Amino acid sequence: MAQSTAPLPPAPVLMTCFGHCGIGLGAESYRRLLLDVGADPLKPVLKDTKDESRILKRYGSTILRFPGAYTGGETPLIPRALLVDLDPRAANLILQSYPDLFALRDKHVIHGAGGAARNWAEGRSRFKNEVTQKWDFAKQLTALSPEPVRGYTVPFAMGGGTGSSFACSFIEFVKSNTKEHATIATLGLLPEFGWDPVILEAAAINIVMNLEYQIKYSDCSFLFSNKRLRELAHKYEKRVDKIPSIIDDLPKEHEVGWKDYKGMNLIAANAISMFISSFARETEWDMSNYRTWLATKRPKFAIPWVIPVLPDEDQWNLNQITGNKHNTMDSIIENLNKKQDAILFDIDETDIRNYGGPKDSCCALVKVKGDFDIKEREILKRVIKERFNIEDSRMIFVKIPIMDKEQANVTILVNTKAIGPKILEIAREAEESWDGYKEEYGRWGLTTEDFKQSLMDVVHQFS
């Protein structure tokens, strides 16, 4: 088979983005992945045939060649991505703004007809009775991935009604209706109450149900908080303004709220792209390893800690001069000394000291040029111990190959009981609010018995 039409090994990972938030964040993460290999998201073509094989091999699990659409030495890249929402506007806007990236547009989007009123039960019901009746999921997934799917990354907002319940229904579908032993990674964003457009009581109920589905069906669940992301976006506002984003490529009249989340999405996408790089490039780590790592953990959730908080504005145009250390371990150390690092969850030093546990663990993803030797490991170990008091034996280090012009990056995924109090506070709010919402949720098939069972499971997981 000709090189220009052959699908790429290894077996792929699909990013399935749900709801307005999930689609915006997923698209920003894909943009980051393309930038990392020197491709332009608006014209996603690698023209350097010398590096073509090396780059595509490392990113084969997230990016496909576009069969038969181009000629010559250009190798177009398209995402293996599925954008799902009840309201088609968000997904269609991304497709229209990136016509070359999402050139196979009919394969990339699934939608219903209108919102679900921030009601998780309505979203789940309409996913099963409206969306899956209209769309053949198995056929849609096969169209994106001729090879058996090895994994799914699923970004979504935890407090909403549509995206979150669709994500839950989807991961249940994958585990119940597909033959592949795919690993599911959920990337859930907790809202900041009083700022994000969520209804406190309903959002608390929605979050409990989302957590229950992640406990049941997600192999590796990661939690971000919009409160912390918003604080960081404000802190680094001047740098954020200079960094290109998917927002810059959208028509001004169609920014549909994403503009307010530009910095937050850039920071979260930096961590998500590192997560994908940990198994998409030539590493000793597979996505399924995350499943094994978190299998016996309680809670079965991890939170990201990024160094640096933001990538350079335009790393692929940096002047490569002798001694430039932007992609070495020295750069990471410099960022740490300048406190250019952050945990992307609403948690502070007091929480960590009071609520962490002796079995807390972490997985450190390290993308630096050169060897990651004993000295460099000890530096990171010391930093991790100072922040989370995690034992050496409970630290995992994954070295990720770095492209010549990429900057150094470290993302540490931390599994800690210290996130428990934040979740249990939301669970208490959900329990106290249920009686006022049980008729509305019950109308869409969520019974009091089902909710109470989910609440018990979540409290048990995070206690």
Short mmCIF file of N, CA and C in Angstrom, two decimals, residues 247-370:
data_model
loop_
_atom_site.label_atom_id
_atom_site.label_comp_id
_atom_site.label_asym_id
_atom_site.label_seq_id
_atom_site.Cartn_x
_atom_site.Cartn_y
_atom_site.Cartn_z
N ILE A 247 -9.01 30.19 19.93
CA ILE A 247 -9.89 31.35 19.94
C ILE A 247 -9.51 32.34 18.83
N ASP A 248 -8.21 32.46 18.60
CA ASP A 248 -7.73 33.41 17.59
C ASP A 248 -8.14 33.01 16.18
N ASP A 249 -8.47 31.75 15.99
CA ASP A 249 -8.83 31.25 14.66
C ASP A 249 -10.34 31.21 14.43
N LEU A 250 -11.11 31.54 15.48
CA LEU A 250 -12.56 31.53 15.34
C LEU A 250 -13.06 32.89 14.85
N PRO A 251 -14.15 32.91 14.09
CA PRO A 251 -14.74 34.20 13.70
C PRO A 251 -15.13 34.98 14.95
N LYS A 252 -14.86 36.28 14.97
CA LYS A 252 -15.10 37.09 16.16
C LYS A 252 -16.54 37.00 16.65
N GLU A 253 -17.48 36.92 15.71
CA GLU A 253 -18.89 36.88 16.12
C GLU A 253 -19.31 35.52 16.63
N HIS A 254 -18.39 34.53 16.57
CA HIS A 254 -18.75 33.18 16.98
C HIS A 254 -17.86 32.62 18.08
N GLU A 255 -17.34 33.50 18.91
CA GLU A 255 -16.47 33.00 19.97
C GLU A 255 -17.25 32.27 21.06
N VAL A 256 -18.58 32.45 21.07
CA VAL A 256 -19.53 31.73 21.93
C VAL A 256 -18.98 31.39 23.31
N GLY A 257 -18.49 32.40 24.00
CA GLY A 257 -18.07 32.21 25.38
C GLY A 257 -16.68 31.64 25.56
N TRP A 258 -16.08 31.10 24.50
CA TRP A 258 -14.76 30.49 24.66
C TRP A 258 -13.68 31.53 24.98
N LYS A 259 -13.90 32.77 24.56
CA LYS A 259 -12.89 33.80 24.79
C LYS A 259 -12.57 33.93 26.28
N ASP A 260 -13.60 33.85 27.13
CA ASP A 260 -13.39 33.97 28.56
C ASP A 260 -12.58 32.81 29.13
N TYR A 261 -12.53 31.71 28.39
CA TYR A 261 -11.84 30.51 28.88
C TYR A 261 -10.52 30.25 28.16
N LYS A 262 -10.08 31.23 27.38
CA LYS A 262 -8.87 31.02 26.57
C LYS A 262 -7.68 30.58 27.43
N GLY A 263 -7.32 31.38 28.42
CA GLY A 263 -6.16 31.06 29.24
C GLY A 263 -6.35 29.76 30.00
N MET A 264 -7.55 29.53 30.51
CA MET A 264 -7.84 28.31 31.26
C MET A 264 -7.66 27.08 30.38
N ASN A 265 -8.17 27.16 29.16
CA ASN A 265 -8.05 26.03 28.24
C ASN A 265 -6.60 25.80 27.80
N LEU A 266 -5.84 26.88 27.61
CA LEU A 266 -4.44 26.73 27.22
C LEU A 266 -3.65 25.99 28.30
N ILE A 267 -3.92 26.33 29.55
CA ILE A 267 -3.20 25.70 30.67
C ILE A 267 -3.59 24.23 30.78
N ALA A 268 -4.90 23.94 30.72
CA ALA A 268 -5.34 22.55 30.81
C ALA A 268 -4.86 21.74 29.61
N ALA A 269 -4.88 22.34 28.42
CA ALA A 269 -4.45 21.63 27.20
C ALA A 269 -2.98 21.27 27.26
N ASN A 270 -2.18 22.10 27.91
CA ASN A 270 -0.76 21.80 28.08
C ASN A 270 -0.58 20.49 28.84
N ALA A 271 -1.38 20.28 29.89
CA ALA A 271 -1.30 19.04 30.67
C ALA A 271 -1.86 17.85 29.89
N ILE A 272 -2.96 18.06 29.17
CA ILE A 272 -3.59 16.97 28.41
C ILE A 272 -2.67 16.50 27.29
N SER A 273 -2.01 17.44 26.61
CA SER A 273 -1.12 17.04 25.52
C SER A 273 0.08 16.25 26.06
N MET A 274 0.54 16.58 27.26
CA MET A 274 1.61 15.80 27.88
C MET A 274 1.12 14.39 28.23
N PHE A 275 -0.09 14.29 28.72
CA PHE A 275 -0.67 12.97 29.02
C PHE A 275 -0.70 12.11 27.77
N ILE A 276 -1.16 12.67 26.65
CA ILE A 276 -1.22 11.91 25.40
C ILE A 276 0.18 11.57 24.89
N SER A 277 1.11 12.52 25.01
CA SER A 277 2.48 12.27 24.57
C SER A 277 3.12 11.12 25.32
N SER A 278 2.70 10.89 26.56
CA SER A 278 3.33 9.85 27.39
C SER A 278 3.15 8.46 26.81
N PHE A 279 2.10 8.25 26.01
CA PHE A 279 1.92 6.93 25.39
C PHE A 279 1.89 6.99 23.87
N ALA A 280 1.79 8.19 23.29
CA ALA A 280 1.73 8.29 21.83
C ALA A 280 3.12 8.31 21.20
N ARG A 281 4.11 8.74 21.94
CA ARG A 281 5.47 8.76 21.41
C ARG A 281 6.20 7.48 21.80
N GLU A 282 7.45 7.42 21.44
CA GLU A 282 8.23 6.20 21.68
C GLU A 282 8.65 6.12 23.14
N THR A 283 7.75 5.66 23.99
CA THR A 283 8.04 5.51 25.40
C THR A 283 7.85 4.06 25.81
N GLU A 284 8.25 3.76 27.03
CA GLU A 284 8.04 2.42 27.58
C GLU A 284 6.69 2.33 28.27
N TRP A 285 5.87 3.31 28.07
CA TRP A 285 4.61 3.46 28.81
C TRP A 285 3.46 3.35 27.82
N ASP A 286 2.46 2.60 28.19
CA ASP A 286 1.26 2.45 27.37
C ASP A 286 0.08 3.08 28.12
N MET A 287 -0.93 3.49 27.39
CA MET A 287 -2.09 4.11 28.04
C MET A 287 -2.70 3.18 29.08
N SER A 288 -2.68 1.88 28.81
CA SER A 288 -3.27 0.92 29.75
C SER A 288 -2.51 0.87 31.07
N ASN A 289 -1.25 1.34 31.08
CA ASN A 289 -0.50 1.37 32.34
C ASN A 289 -1.16 2.27 33.38
N TYR A 290 -1.83 3.33 32.90
CA TYR A 290 -2.54 4.20 33.83
C TYR A 290 -3.65 3.42 34.53
N ARG A 291 -4.29 2.54 33.79
CA ARG A 291 -5.35 1.72 34.36
C ARG A 291 -4.82 0.87 35.51
N THR A 292 -3.66 0.26 35.28
CA THR A 292 -3.06 -0.58 36.33
C THR A 292 -2.64 0.27 37.52
N TRP A 293 -2.07 1.44 37.25
CA TRP A 293 -1.62 2.32 38.33
C TRP A 293 -2.77 2.69 39.27
N LEU A 294 -3.92 3.02 38.71
CA LEU A 294 -5.03 3.51 39.53
C LEU A 294 -6.03 2.43 39.93
N ALA A 295 -5.77 1.18 39.52
CA ALA A 295 -6.75 0.11 39.73
C ALA A 295 -7.15 -0.05 41.19
N THR A 296 -6.19 -0.05 42.09
CA THR A 296 -6.48 -0.31 43.51
C THR A 296 -6.49 0.95 44.35
N LYS A 297 -6.38 2.12 43.71
CA LYS A 297 -6.31 3.37 44.46
C LYS A 297 -7.69 3.80 44.93
N ARG A 298 -7.72 4.47 46.05
CA ARG A 298 -8.93 5.15 46.48
C ARG A 298 -8.52 6.49 47.04
N PRO A 299 -8.93 7.56 46.38
CA PRO A 299 -9.82 7.59 45.22
C PRO A 299 -9.09 7.22 43.93
N LYS A 300 -9.87 6.77 42.95
CA LYS A 300 -9.30 6.35 41.65
C LYS A 300 -9.21 7.55 40.71
N PHE A 301 -8.69 8.65 41.25
CA PHE A 301 -8.63 9.90 40.50
C PHE A 301 -7.26 10.53 40.70
N ALA A 302 -6.79 11.27 39.70
CA ALA A 302 -5.50 11.96 39.79
C ALA A 302 -5.69 13.42 39.39
N ILE A 303 -4.81 14.28 39.88
CA ILE A 303 -4.85 15.70 39.54
C ILE A 303 -3.52 16.12 38.93
N PRO A 304 -3.53 17.01 37.94
CA PRO A 304 -2.29 17.39 37.24
C PRO A 304 -1.53 18.51 37.96
N TRP A 305 -0.23 18.42 37.87
CA TRP A 305 0.68 19.44 38.38
C TRP A 305 1.66 19.73 37.24
N VAL A 306 1.63 20.95 36.71
CA VAL A 306 2.38 21.27 35.49
C VAL A 306 3.57 22.18 35.75
N ILE A 307 4.66 21.91 35.03
CA ILE A 307 5.89 22.72 35.07
C ILE A 307 6.40 22.83 33.63
N PRO A 308 6.37 24.01 32.99
CA PRO A 308 5.83 25.29 33.46
C PRO A 308 4.31 25.34 33.31
N VAL A 309 3.71 26.39 33.85
CA VAL A 309 2.26 26.53 33.76
C VAL A 309 1.83 26.70 32.31
N LEU A 310 2.59 27.51 31.56
CA LEU A 310 2.25 27.80 30.16
C LEU A 310 3.45 27.52 29.26
N PRO A 311 3.19 27.03 28.04
CA PRO A 311 4.29 26.86 27.08
C PRO A 311 4.73 28.21 26.54
N ASP A 312 5.88 28.23 25.90
CA ASP A 312 6.34 29.47 25.28
C ASP A 312 5.37 29.92 24.20
N GLU A 313 5.38 31.24 23.94
CA GLU A 313 4.42 31.80 22.99
C GLU A 313 4.52 31.17 21.60
N ASP A 314 5.73 30.95 21.13
CA ASP A 314 5.91 30.46 19.77
C ASP A 314 7.18 29.63 19.71
N GLN A 315 7.12 28.45 20.32
CA GLN A 315 8.35 27.70 20.53
C GLN A 315 9.03 27.29 19.23
N TRP A 316 8.27 27.13 18.14
CA TRP A 316 8.89 26.64 16.90
C TRP A 316 9.60 27.73 16.13
N ASN A 317 9.51 28.96 16.60
CA ASN A 317 10.26 30.05 15.96
C ASN A 317 11.37 30.58 16.87
N LEU A 318 11.63 29.85 17.95
CA LEU A 318 12.70 30.28 18.84
C LEU A 318 14.04 30.20 18.11
N ASN A 319 14.89 31.17 18.32
CA ASN A 319 16.22 31.14 17.73
C ASN A 319 17.06 30.08 18.41
N GLN A 320 17.49 29.12 17.64
CA GLN A 320 18.28 28.03 18.21
C GLN A 320 19.75 28.44 18.24
N ILE A 321 20.17 28.91 19.38
CA ILE A 321 21.56 29.33 19.52
C ILE A 321 22.28 28.38 20.48
N THR A 322 23.57 28.34 20.36
CA THR A 322 24.36 27.46 21.21
C THR A 322 24.10 27.81 22.67
N GLY A 323 23.81 26.79 23.46
CA GLY A 323 23.59 27.00 24.88
C GLY A 323 22.16 27.29 25.25
N ASN A 324 21.25 27.37 24.28
CA ASN A 324 19.84 27.59 24.58
C ASN A 324 19.33 26.40 25.40
N LYS A 325 18.76 26.69 26.56
CA LYS A 325 18.37 25.63 27.48
C LYS A 325 16.86 25.50 27.62
N HIS A 326 16.11 26.02 26.65
CA HIS A 326 14.66 26.01 26.82
C HIS A 326 14.09 24.60 26.78
N ASN A 327 14.83 23.61 26.26
CA ASN A 327 14.30 22.25 26.20
C ASN A 327 15.11 21.27 27.05
N THR A 328 15.82 21.78 28.03
CA THR A 328 16.62 20.92 28.90
C THR A 328 16.05 20.93 30.32
N MET A 329 16.60 20.09 31.16
CA MET A 329 16.17 20.02 32.56
C MET A 329 16.47 21.34 33.27
N ASP A 330 17.48 22.06 32.81
CA ASP A 330 17.79 23.36 33.41
C ASP A 330 16.60 24.31 33.32
N SER A 331 15.86 24.19 32.22
CA SER A 331 14.67 25.04 32.04
C SER A 331 13.60 24.70 33.08
N ILE A 332 13.43 23.42 33.36
CA ILE A 332 12.45 22.99 34.37
C ILE A 332 12.86 23.53 35.74
N ILE A 333 14.13 23.41 36.07
CA ILE A 333 14.63 23.89 37.36
C ILE A 333 14.43 25.40 37.47
N GLU A 334 14.69 26.10 36.37
CA GLU A 334 14.50 27.56 36.36
C GLU A 334 13.03 27.91 36.61
N ASN A 335 12.13 27.17 35.96
CA ASN A 335 10.70 27.41 36.18
C ASN A 335 10.30 27.15 37.64
N LEU A 336 10.86 26.10 38.23
CA LEU A 336 10.57 25.80 39.63
C LEU A 336 11.08 26.91 40.54
N ASN A 337 12.28 27.39 40.27
CA ASN A 337 12.85 28.46 41.10
C ASN A 337 12.02 29.74 41.00
N LYS A 338 11.44 29.97 39.82
CA LYS A 338 10.61 31.17 39.62
C LYS A 338 9.15 30.93 40.00
N LYS A 339 8.87 29.72 40.53
CA LYS A 339 7.50 29.33 40.91
C LYS A 339 6.55 29.37 39.71
N GLN A 340 7.08 28.98 38.54
CA GLN A 340 6.27 28.89 37.33
C GLN A 340 5.69 27.47 37.20
N ASP A 341 5.11 26.99 38.28
CA ASP A 341 4.48 25.67 38.27
C ASP A 341 3.16 25.78 39.03
N ALA A 342 2.27 24.83 38.82
CA ALA A 342 0.97 24.92 39.48
C ALA A 342 0.24 23.59 39.46
N ILE A 343 -0.50 23.34 40.53
CA ILE A 343 -1.43 22.20 40.58
C ILE A 343 -2.75 22.69 40.02
N LEU A 344 -3.31 21.96 39.07
CA LEU A 344 -4.51 22.41 38.36
C LEU A 344 -5.79 21.92 39.05
N PHE A 345 -5.78 21.97 40.36
CA PHE A 345 -6.95 21.57 41.14
C PHE A 345 -7.01 22.47 42.36
N ASP A 346 -8.21 22.75 42.84
CA ASP A 346 -8.41 23.66 43.96
C ASP A 346 -7.99 22.98 45.26
N ILE A 347 -6.70 23.02 45.50
CA ILE A 347 -6.14 22.34 46.67
C ILE A 347 -4.93 23.15 47.12
N ASP A 348 -4.72 23.26 48.43
CA ASP A 348 -3.59 24.05 48.91
C ASP A 348 -2.73 23.24 49.86
N GLU A 349 -1.66 23.87 50.33
CA GLU A 349 -0.69 23.16 51.17
C GLU A 349 -1.33 22.60 52.43
N THR A 350 -2.28 23.34 53.00
CA THR A 350 -2.95 22.88 54.22
C THR A 350 -3.73 21.61 53.96
N ASP A 351 -4.45 21.57 52.83
CA ASP A 351 -5.20 20.37 52.47
C ASP A 351 -4.27 19.17 52.33
N ILE A 352 -3.14 19.39 51.66
CA ILE A 352 -2.21 18.30 51.40
C ILE A 352 -1.65 17.75 52.71
N ARG A 353 -1.28 18.66 53.62
CA ARG A 353 -0.72 18.21 54.90
C ARG A 353 -1.75 17.50 55.76
N ASN A 354 -2.99 17.99 55.75
CA ASN A 354 -4.01 17.46 56.64
C ASN A 354 -4.72 16.23 56.10
N TYR A 355 -4.84 16.13 54.78
CA TYR A 355 -5.70 15.09 54.21
C TYR A 355 -4.99 14.09 53.31
N GLY A 356 -3.71 14.34 53.01
CA GLY A 356 -2.97 13.37 52.21
C GLY A 356 -2.80 12.06 52.96
N GLY A 357 -2.36 11.02 52.27
CA GLY A 357 -2.21 9.72 52.92
C GLY A 357 -0.89 9.07 52.60
N PRO A 358 -0.50 8.05 53.40
CA PRO A 358 0.77 7.37 53.18
C PRO A 358 0.85 6.61 51.86
N LYS A 359 -0.31 6.33 51.25
CA LYS A 359 -0.31 5.61 49.99
C LYS A 359 -0.54 6.53 48.79
N ASP A 360 -0.44 7.82 49.00
CA ASP A 360 -0.48 8.75 47.86
C ASP A 360 0.64 8.39 46.90
N SER A 361 0.40 8.60 45.60
CA SER A 361 1.40 8.24 44.59
C SER A 361 1.35 9.25 43.45
N CYS A 362 2.30 9.14 42.53
CA CYS A 362 2.30 10.05 41.39
C CYS A 362 2.98 9.41 40.19
N CYS A 363 2.64 9.94 39.01
CA CYS A 363 3.27 9.54 37.76
C CYS A 363 3.80 10.80 37.10
N ALA A 364 5.12 10.94 37.03
CA ALA A 364 5.76 12.15 36.49
C ALA A 364 6.11 11.96 35.03
N LEU A 365 5.53 12.79 34.16
CA LEU A 365 5.79 12.75 32.73
C LEU A 365 6.83 13.81 32.41
N VAL A 366 7.95 13.39 31.87
CA VAL A 366 9.11 14.27 31.73
C VAL A 366 9.53 14.36 30.26
N LYS A 367 9.42 15.55 29.70
CA LYS A 367 9.84 15.77 28.32
C LYS A 367 10.99 16.77 28.33
N VAL A 368 12.23 16.26 28.31
CA VAL A 368 13.42 17.11 28.32
C VAL A 368 14.44 16.54 27.36
N LYS A 369 15.32 17.40 26.86
CA LYS A 369 16.38 16.97 25.96
C LYS A 369 17.52 16.36 26.77
N GLY A 370 18.10 15.33 26.22
CA GLY A 370 19.22 14.68 26.89
C GLY A 370 18.75 13.60 27.85
#
